[in-house]
Amino acid sequence: DAGITQSPRHKVTETGTPVTLRCHQTENHRYMYWYRQDPGHGLRLIHYSYGVKDTDKGEVSDGYSVSRSKTEDFLLTLESATSSQTSVYFCAISEEARGNSPLHFGNGTRLTVT
Amino acid sequence: DQQVKQNSPSLSVQEGRISILNCDYTNSMFDYFLWYKKYPAEGPTFLISISSIKDKNEDGRFTVFLNKSAKHLSLHIVPSQPGDSAVYFCAANSQGGKLIFGQGTELSVKP
């Protein structure tokens, strides 16, 4: 899995609580991404990063924030979790920001908001 | 609006036969198309890609065909094997490496 570790692998939390998911890579890739996977929607981009402290929004960024203080770590925070954020979250990395530089994914974090 | 669509949620094929997975897109500015394979409890893994200037790319048992005029691509797996059973996602590169994914097609290859 291209040296990508996501933690935790599973989490159950209550509505209204903050949650932080972590992605750690050992590949020294510049680009990192957070996606969520939901039935009927495939994978949708939440936020991405093109370098330390450089981040931008994806198509479903409402309710999420990210931070990247080191090349190897990309954190996704749900400020106040809602049931609609129950999903499987995938982190991905790529060496270049080009279509012929495929994304490599971690094994995901399954988040349940009760 | 879904810019990348996989209209078949599932496909069942006999071992040894051809599997054909289809994908449609709406944005003619996409420059690369990729296929990913996903097993349960794992992340998607890259399978094969094709540039928008090509119409075919082959890698072993996997071939991707691109029909730009129809905004359609397909993934052919020949011969299909039980280990190919997985969810397959089609994706298109919009800009800066950000991928837009289809909904996925679950392939089941029966022995």
XYZ file of N, CA, C and O in Angstrom, chain A residues 23-67:
180
model
N -3.255 10.507 8.477
C -2.626 9.801 7.364
C -1.129 10.052 7.445
O -0.695 11.205 7.506
N -0.376 8.971 7.428
C 1.081 9.058 7.508
C 1.690 8.325 6.333
O 1.340 7.182 6.057
N 2.617 8.977 5.625
C 3.258 8.343 4.476
C 4.769 8.329 4.661
O 5.341 9.207 5.313
N 5.368 7.306 4.085
C 6.830 7.175 4.169
C 7.485 7.334 2.798
O 8.654 7.027 2.630
N 6.708 7.791 1.810
C 7.200 7.893 0.430
C 7.754 9.265 0.087
O 8.285 9.474 -1.000
N 7.586 10.221 0.985
C 8.049 11.594 0.742
C 7.367 12.220 -0.484
O 7.959 13.063 -1.179
N 6.130 11.805 -0.751
C 5.389 12.402 -1.867
C 4.847 13.757 -1.475
O 4.412 13.971 -0.332
N 4.813 14.645 -2.423
C 4.380 16.016 -2.156
C 2.859 16.132 -2.012
O 2.366 16.931 -1.234
N 2.121 15.342 -2.790
C 0.677 15.525 -2.867
C -0.055 14.490 -2.014
O 0.229 13.289 -2.082
N -0.995 14.996 -1.245
C -1.803 14.101 -0.409
C -3.260 14.510 -0.521
O -3.588 15.694 -0.697
N -4.152 13.513 -0.376
C -5.580 13.717 -0.618
C -6.397 12.958 0.435
O -5.986 11.905 0.905
N -7.551 13.520 0.739
C -8.541 12.802 1.537
C -9.801 12.619 0.695
O -10.345 13.579 0.148
N -10.257 11.360 0.609
C -11.490 11.015 -0.078
C -12.424 10.324 0.914
O -11.979 9.717 1.875
N -13.712 10.383 0.618
C -14.662 9.560 1.336
C -15.388 8.670 0.338
O -15.631 9.074 -0.807
N -15.692 7.445 0.785
C -16.396 6.506 -0.076
C -17.760 6.211 0.515
O -17.877 5.807 1.681
N -18.788 6.414 -0.306
C -20.161 6.144 0.111
C -20.865 5.382 -0.987
O -20.625 5.624 -2.180
N -21.777 4.484 -0.639
C -22.523 3.722 -1.655
C -23.240 4.654 -2.611
O -23.872 5.635 -2.196
N -23.122 4.348 -3.896
C -23.801 5.153 -4.898
C -23.057 6.406 -5.305
O -23.471 7.093 -6.245
N -21.963 6.713 -4.600
C -21.206 7.935 -4.906
C -19.753 7.660 -5.289
O -19.055 8.574 -5.707
N -19.298 6.473 -5.133
C -17.891 6.214 -5.399
C -17.030 6.917 -4.366
O -17.378 6.988 -3.191
N -15.916 7.469 -4.821
C -15.033 8.215 -3.928
C -15.121 9.693 -4.286
O -15.063 10.057 -5.465
N -15.233 10.530 -3.281
C -15.339 11.969 -3.499
C -14.249 12.693 -2.719
O -13.991 12.378 -1.555
N -13.647 13.666 -3.368
C -12.523 14.387 -2.798
C -12.990 15.391 -1.745
O -13.864 16.217 -2.003
N -12.374 15.320 -0.562
C -12.726 16.232 0.526
C -11.777 17.434 0.542
O -12.190 18.587 0.453
N -10.503 17.153 0.710
C -9.445 18.161 0.706
C -8.186 17.533 0.119
O -8.043 16.317 0.109
N -7.292 18.388 -0.316
C -6.010 17.885 -0.768
C -4.906 18.857 -0.377
O -5.177 19.999 0.022
N -3.678 18.371 -0.481
C -2.525 19.187 -0.104
C -1.452 19.048 -1.176
O -1.166 17.950 -1.648
N -0.860 20.185 -1.524
C 0.216 20.163 -2.519
C 1.554 20.561 -1.912
O 2.490 20.939 -2.615
N 1.630 20.485 -0.581
C 2.878 20.737 0.111
C 2.591 21.092 1.557
O 1.433 21.274 1.955
N 3.660 21.191 2.328
C 3.501 21.542 3.739
C 2.799 22.892 3.853
O 3.186 23.862 3.197
N 1.755 22.884 4.640
C 0.922 24.068 4.909
C 0.134 24.552 3.688
O -0.532 25.596 3.754
N 0.189 23.828 2.574
C -0.564 24.206 1.377
C -1.689 23.208 1.154
O -1.447 22.046 0.803
N -2.923 23.690 1.373
C -4.068 22.798 1.212
C -5.173 23.518 0.452
O -5.181 24.751 0.357
N -6.105 22.732 -0.059
C -7.230 23.325 -0.779
C -8.432 22.399 -0.674
O -8.298 21.225 -0.315
N -9.605 22.953 -0.992
C -10.842 22.209 -0.833
C -11.132 21.340 -2.045
O -10.819 21.705 -3.182
N -11.802 20.210 -1.764
C -12.331 19.372 -2.814
C -13.823 19.608 -2.963
O -14.350 20.639 -2.535
N -14.509 18.632 -3.538
C -15.925 18.827 -3.859
C -16.867 18.673 -2.668
O -17.993 19.146 -2.706
N -16.423 18.018 -1.582
C -17.306 17.804 -0.420
C -16.600 18.241 0.859
O -16.490 17.478 1.820
N -16.128 19.473 0.905
C -15.291 19.928 2.011
C -16.062 20.480 3.210
O -15.481 20.657 4.286
N -17.347 20.755 3.063
C -18.102 21.350 4.176
C -18.076 20.440 5.396
O -18.377 19.254 5.317
N -17.726 21.023 6.556
C -17.698 20.261 7.799
C -16.370 19.606 8.091
O -16.206 18.952 9.120
N -15.406 19.789 7.184
C -14.074 19.184 7.334
C -12.993 20.267 7.258
O -13.133 21.240 6.534
N -11.917 20.034 7.995
C -10.725 20.854 7.848
C -9.516 19.923 7.823
O -9.606 18.759 8.229
N -8.409 20.437 7.304
C -7.199 19.620 7.202
C -5.996 20.438 7.658
O -6.040 21.670 7.709
N -4.950 19.711 7.976
C -3.685 20.379 8.274
C -2.539 19.486 7.837
O -2.626 18.262 7.893
